[in-house]
Tab-separated table of C-alpha atoms and ligand atoms in Angstrom:
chain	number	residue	atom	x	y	z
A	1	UNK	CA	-16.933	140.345	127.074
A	2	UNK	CA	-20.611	140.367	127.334
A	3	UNK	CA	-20.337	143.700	129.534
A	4	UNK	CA	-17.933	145.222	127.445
A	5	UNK	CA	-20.451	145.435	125.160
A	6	UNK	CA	-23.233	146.252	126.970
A	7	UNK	CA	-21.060	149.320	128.371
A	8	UNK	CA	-20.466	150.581	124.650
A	9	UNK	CA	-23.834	149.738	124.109
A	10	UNK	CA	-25.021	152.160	126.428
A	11	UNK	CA	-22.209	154.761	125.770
A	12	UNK	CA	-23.492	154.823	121.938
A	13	UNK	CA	-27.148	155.441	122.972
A	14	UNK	CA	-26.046	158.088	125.472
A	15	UNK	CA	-24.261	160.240	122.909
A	16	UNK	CA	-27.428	159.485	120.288
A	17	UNK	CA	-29.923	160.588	123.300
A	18	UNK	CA	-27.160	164.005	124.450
A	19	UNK	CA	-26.202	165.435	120.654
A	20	UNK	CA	-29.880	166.324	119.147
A	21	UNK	CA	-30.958	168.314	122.560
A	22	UNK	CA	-27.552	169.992	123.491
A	23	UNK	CA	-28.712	173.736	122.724
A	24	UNK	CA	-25.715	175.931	121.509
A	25	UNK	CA	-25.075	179.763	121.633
A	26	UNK	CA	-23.684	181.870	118.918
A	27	UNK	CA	-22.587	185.571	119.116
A	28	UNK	CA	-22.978	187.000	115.435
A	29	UNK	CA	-22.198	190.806	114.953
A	30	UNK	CA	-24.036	192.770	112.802
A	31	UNK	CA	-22.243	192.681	109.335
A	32	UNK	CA	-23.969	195.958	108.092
A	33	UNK	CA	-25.792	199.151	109.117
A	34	UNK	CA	-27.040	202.921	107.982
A	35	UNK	CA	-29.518	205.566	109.033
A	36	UNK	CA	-32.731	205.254	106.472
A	37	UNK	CA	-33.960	209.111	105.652
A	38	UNK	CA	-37.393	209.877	105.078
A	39	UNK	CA	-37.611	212.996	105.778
A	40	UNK	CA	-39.710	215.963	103.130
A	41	UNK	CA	-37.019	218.527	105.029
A	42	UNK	CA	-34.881	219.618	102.506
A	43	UNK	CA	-31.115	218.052	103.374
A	44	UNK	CA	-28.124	220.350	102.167
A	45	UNK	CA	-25.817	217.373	102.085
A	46	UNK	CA	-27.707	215.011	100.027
A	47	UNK	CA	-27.863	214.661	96.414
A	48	UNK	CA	-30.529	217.464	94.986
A	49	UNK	CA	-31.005	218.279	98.843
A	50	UNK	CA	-34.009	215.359	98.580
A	51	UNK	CA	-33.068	213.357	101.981
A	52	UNK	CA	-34.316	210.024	101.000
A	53	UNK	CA	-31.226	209.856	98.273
A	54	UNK	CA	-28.752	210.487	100.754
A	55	UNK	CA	-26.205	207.087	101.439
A	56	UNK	CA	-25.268	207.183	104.933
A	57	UNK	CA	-24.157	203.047	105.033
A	58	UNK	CA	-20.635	204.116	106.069
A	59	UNK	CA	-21.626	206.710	108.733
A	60	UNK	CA	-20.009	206.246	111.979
A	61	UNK	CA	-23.824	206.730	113.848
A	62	UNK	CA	-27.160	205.802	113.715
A	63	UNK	CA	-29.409	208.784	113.679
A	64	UNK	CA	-33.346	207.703	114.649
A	65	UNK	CA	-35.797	210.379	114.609
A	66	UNK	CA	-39.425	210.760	114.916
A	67	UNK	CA	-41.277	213.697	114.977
A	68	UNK	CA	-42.325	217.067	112.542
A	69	UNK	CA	-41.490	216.107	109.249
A	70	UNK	CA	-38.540	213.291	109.801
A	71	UNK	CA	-38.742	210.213	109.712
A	72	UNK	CA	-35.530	208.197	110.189
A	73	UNK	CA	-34.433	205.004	111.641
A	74	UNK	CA	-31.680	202.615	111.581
A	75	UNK	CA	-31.417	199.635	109.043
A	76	UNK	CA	-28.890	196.602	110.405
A	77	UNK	CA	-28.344	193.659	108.980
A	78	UNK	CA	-27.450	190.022	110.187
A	79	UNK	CA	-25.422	186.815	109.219
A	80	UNK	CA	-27.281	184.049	110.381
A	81	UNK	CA	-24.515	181.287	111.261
A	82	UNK	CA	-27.925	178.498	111.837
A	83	UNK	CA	-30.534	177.888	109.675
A	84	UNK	CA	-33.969	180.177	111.304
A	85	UNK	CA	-35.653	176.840	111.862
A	86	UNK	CA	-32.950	175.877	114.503
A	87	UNK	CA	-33.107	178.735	116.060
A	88	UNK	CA	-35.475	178.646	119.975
A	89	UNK	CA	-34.390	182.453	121.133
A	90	UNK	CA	-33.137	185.138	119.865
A	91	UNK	CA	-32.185	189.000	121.187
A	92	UNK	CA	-30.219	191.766	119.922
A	93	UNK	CA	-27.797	193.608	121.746
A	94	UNK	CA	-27.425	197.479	120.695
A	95	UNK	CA	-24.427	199.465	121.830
A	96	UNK	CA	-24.881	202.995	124.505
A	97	UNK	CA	-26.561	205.840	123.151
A	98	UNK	CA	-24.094	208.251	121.528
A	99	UNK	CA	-25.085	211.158	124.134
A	100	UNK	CA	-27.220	210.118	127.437
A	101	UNK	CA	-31.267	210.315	127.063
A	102	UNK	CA	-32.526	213.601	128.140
A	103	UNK	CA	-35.894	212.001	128.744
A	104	UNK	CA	-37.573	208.467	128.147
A	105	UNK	CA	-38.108	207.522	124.725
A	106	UNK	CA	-40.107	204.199	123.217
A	107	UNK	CA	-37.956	202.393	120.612
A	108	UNK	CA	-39.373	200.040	118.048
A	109	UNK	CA	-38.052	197.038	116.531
A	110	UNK	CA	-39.392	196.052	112.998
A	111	UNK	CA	-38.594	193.414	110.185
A	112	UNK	CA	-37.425	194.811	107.346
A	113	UNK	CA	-37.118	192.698	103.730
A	114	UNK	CA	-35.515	191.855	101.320
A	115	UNK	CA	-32.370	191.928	103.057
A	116	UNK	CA	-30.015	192.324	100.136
A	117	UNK	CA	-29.160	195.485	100.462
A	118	UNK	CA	-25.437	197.216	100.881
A	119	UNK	CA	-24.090	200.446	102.809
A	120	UNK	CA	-22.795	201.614	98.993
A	121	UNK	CA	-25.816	202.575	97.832
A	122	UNK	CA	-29.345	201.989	100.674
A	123	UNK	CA	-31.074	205.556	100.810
A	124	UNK	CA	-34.323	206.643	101.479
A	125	UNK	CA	-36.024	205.423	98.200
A	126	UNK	CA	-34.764	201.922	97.546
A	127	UNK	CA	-34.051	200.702	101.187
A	128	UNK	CA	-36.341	197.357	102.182
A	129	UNK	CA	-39.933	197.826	103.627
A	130	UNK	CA	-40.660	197.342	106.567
A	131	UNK	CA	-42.595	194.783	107.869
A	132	UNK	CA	-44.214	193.420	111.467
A	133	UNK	CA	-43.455	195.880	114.539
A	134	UNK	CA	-41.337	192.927	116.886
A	135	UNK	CA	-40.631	194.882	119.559
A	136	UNK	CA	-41.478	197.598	121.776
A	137	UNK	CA	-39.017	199.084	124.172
A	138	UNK	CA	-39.961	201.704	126.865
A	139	UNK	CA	-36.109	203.475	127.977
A	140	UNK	CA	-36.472	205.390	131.009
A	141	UNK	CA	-34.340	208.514	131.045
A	142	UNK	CA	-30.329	208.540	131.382
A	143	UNK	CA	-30.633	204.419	130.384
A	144	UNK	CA	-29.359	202.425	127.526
A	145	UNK	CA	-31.174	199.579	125.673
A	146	UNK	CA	-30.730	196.492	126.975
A	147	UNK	CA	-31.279	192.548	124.651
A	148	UNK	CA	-34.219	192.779	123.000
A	149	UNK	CA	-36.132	189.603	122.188
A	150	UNK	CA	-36.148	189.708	118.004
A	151	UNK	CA	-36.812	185.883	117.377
A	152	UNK	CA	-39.847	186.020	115.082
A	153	UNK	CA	-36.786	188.299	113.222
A	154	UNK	CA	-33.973	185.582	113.149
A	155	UNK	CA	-36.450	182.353	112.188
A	156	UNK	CA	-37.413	184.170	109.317
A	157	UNK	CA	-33.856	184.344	108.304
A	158	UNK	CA	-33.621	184.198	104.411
A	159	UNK	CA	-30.548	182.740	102.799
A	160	UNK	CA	-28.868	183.449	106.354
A	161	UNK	CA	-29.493	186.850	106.331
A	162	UNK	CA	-32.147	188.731	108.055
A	163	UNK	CA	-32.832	192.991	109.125
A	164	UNK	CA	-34.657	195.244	111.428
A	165	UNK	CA	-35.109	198.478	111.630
A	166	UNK	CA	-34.800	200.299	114.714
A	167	UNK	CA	-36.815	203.639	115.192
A	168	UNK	CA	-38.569	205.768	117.980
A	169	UNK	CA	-42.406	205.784	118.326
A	170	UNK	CA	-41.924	209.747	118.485
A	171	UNK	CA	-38.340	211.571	119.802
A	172	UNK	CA	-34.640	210.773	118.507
A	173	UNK	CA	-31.764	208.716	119.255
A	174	UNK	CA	-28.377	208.087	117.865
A	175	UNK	CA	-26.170	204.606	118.240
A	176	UNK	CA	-22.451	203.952	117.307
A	177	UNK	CA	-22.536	201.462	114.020
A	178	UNK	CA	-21.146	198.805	112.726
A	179	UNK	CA	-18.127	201.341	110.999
A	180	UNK	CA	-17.067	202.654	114.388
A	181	UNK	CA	-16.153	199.387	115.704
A	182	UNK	CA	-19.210	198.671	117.607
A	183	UNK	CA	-21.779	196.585	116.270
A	184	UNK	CA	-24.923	195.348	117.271
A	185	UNK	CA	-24.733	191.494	118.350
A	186	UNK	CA	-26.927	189.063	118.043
A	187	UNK	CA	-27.393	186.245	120.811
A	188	UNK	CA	-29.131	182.945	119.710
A	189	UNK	CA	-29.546	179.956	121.152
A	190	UNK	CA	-30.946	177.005	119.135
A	191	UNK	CA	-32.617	173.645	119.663
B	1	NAG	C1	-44.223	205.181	125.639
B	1	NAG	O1	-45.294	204.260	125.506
B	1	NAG	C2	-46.143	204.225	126.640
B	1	NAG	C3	-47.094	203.066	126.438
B	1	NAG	O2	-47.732	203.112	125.189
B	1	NAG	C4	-46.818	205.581	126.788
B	1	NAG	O3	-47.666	205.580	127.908
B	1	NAG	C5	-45.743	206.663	126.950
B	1	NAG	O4	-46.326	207.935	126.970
B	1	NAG	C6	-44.740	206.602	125.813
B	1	NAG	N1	-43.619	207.501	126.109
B	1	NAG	C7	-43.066	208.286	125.185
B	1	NAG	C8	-41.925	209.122	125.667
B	1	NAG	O5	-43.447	208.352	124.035
């Protein structure tokens, strides 16, 4: 009787000691994306040919450019499925490039808030600022991105949604969205 006990006693610990530091993964896809305009071009398909109130949320691609007189990057947004305090690591996968890279490009990664907006209506002049610059990718010719490290991104999580944008410190780059079937995915692993 006495080790009966003691064996449950230990088997109770164990499982108190194992649950708190068992890290889990979680695969979250984005939920939303569209190419942000800002670009004093004039645009023949956007409303008053002003670029910045084009809506472009339901766009198959992702159009970043850098360069002249454009200035356009990708917006994507995240469900968080843990609270940003959980989370210990965090990268984003992007899909290929929609035609190969000619030549190397250096792709940026910033925060962008508030994260309530929708692929109805984001354009050029309401879409969230942007915020800190969290990553900088270097993407030698004829290569594709691989994870990028966004953490600082995903613990600042608000109501369990976060964004980034993704641009190009100079050049261009397109990426299938979310509406062709291929989102970006997030990879997290928490405490
Ligand atoms: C990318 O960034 C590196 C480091 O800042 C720089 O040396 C290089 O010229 C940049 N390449 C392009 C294509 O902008």
């Amino acid at each position: 009787m006495r080790i009966f006990q003691a064996t449950t006693l230990f088997f109770v610990f164990g499982q108190l000691l194992a649950t708190p530091s068992a890290a889990k993964q979680y695969d979250s896809p984005a939920i939303k994306d569209s190419t942000i305009m800002r670009s004093t071009v004039s645009c023949p398909d956007c409303p008053d040919r002003n670029c910045y109130k084009c809506t472009l949320g339901h766009d198959d691609k992702l159009t970043v450019n850098t360069g002249g007189l454009a200035y356009n990057r990708a917006l994507i947004g995240f469900h968080m499925p843990v609270d940003g305090s959980q989370v210990t690591s965090c990268t984003v996968q992007v899909p290929a490039f929609v035609t190969p890279l000619q030549s190397s490009l250096n792709v940026t990664v910033n925060t962008a808030n508030p994260s309530d907006w929708n692929e109805d209506t984001v354009d050029g002049e309401n879409a969230p600022d942007a915020g800190d610059q969290i990553a900088f990718v270097t993407v030698p010719s004829y290569n594709n991105l691989g994870p990028i490290d966004i953490t600082p991104a995903c613990q600042g999580a608000v109501n369990g949604e976060f964004s980034v944008y993704f641009g190009a410190q100079f050049g261009y780059y397109q990426l299938w969205s979310e509406n062709s079937g291929n989102p970006a995915i997030l990879h997290i692993t928490t405490k």
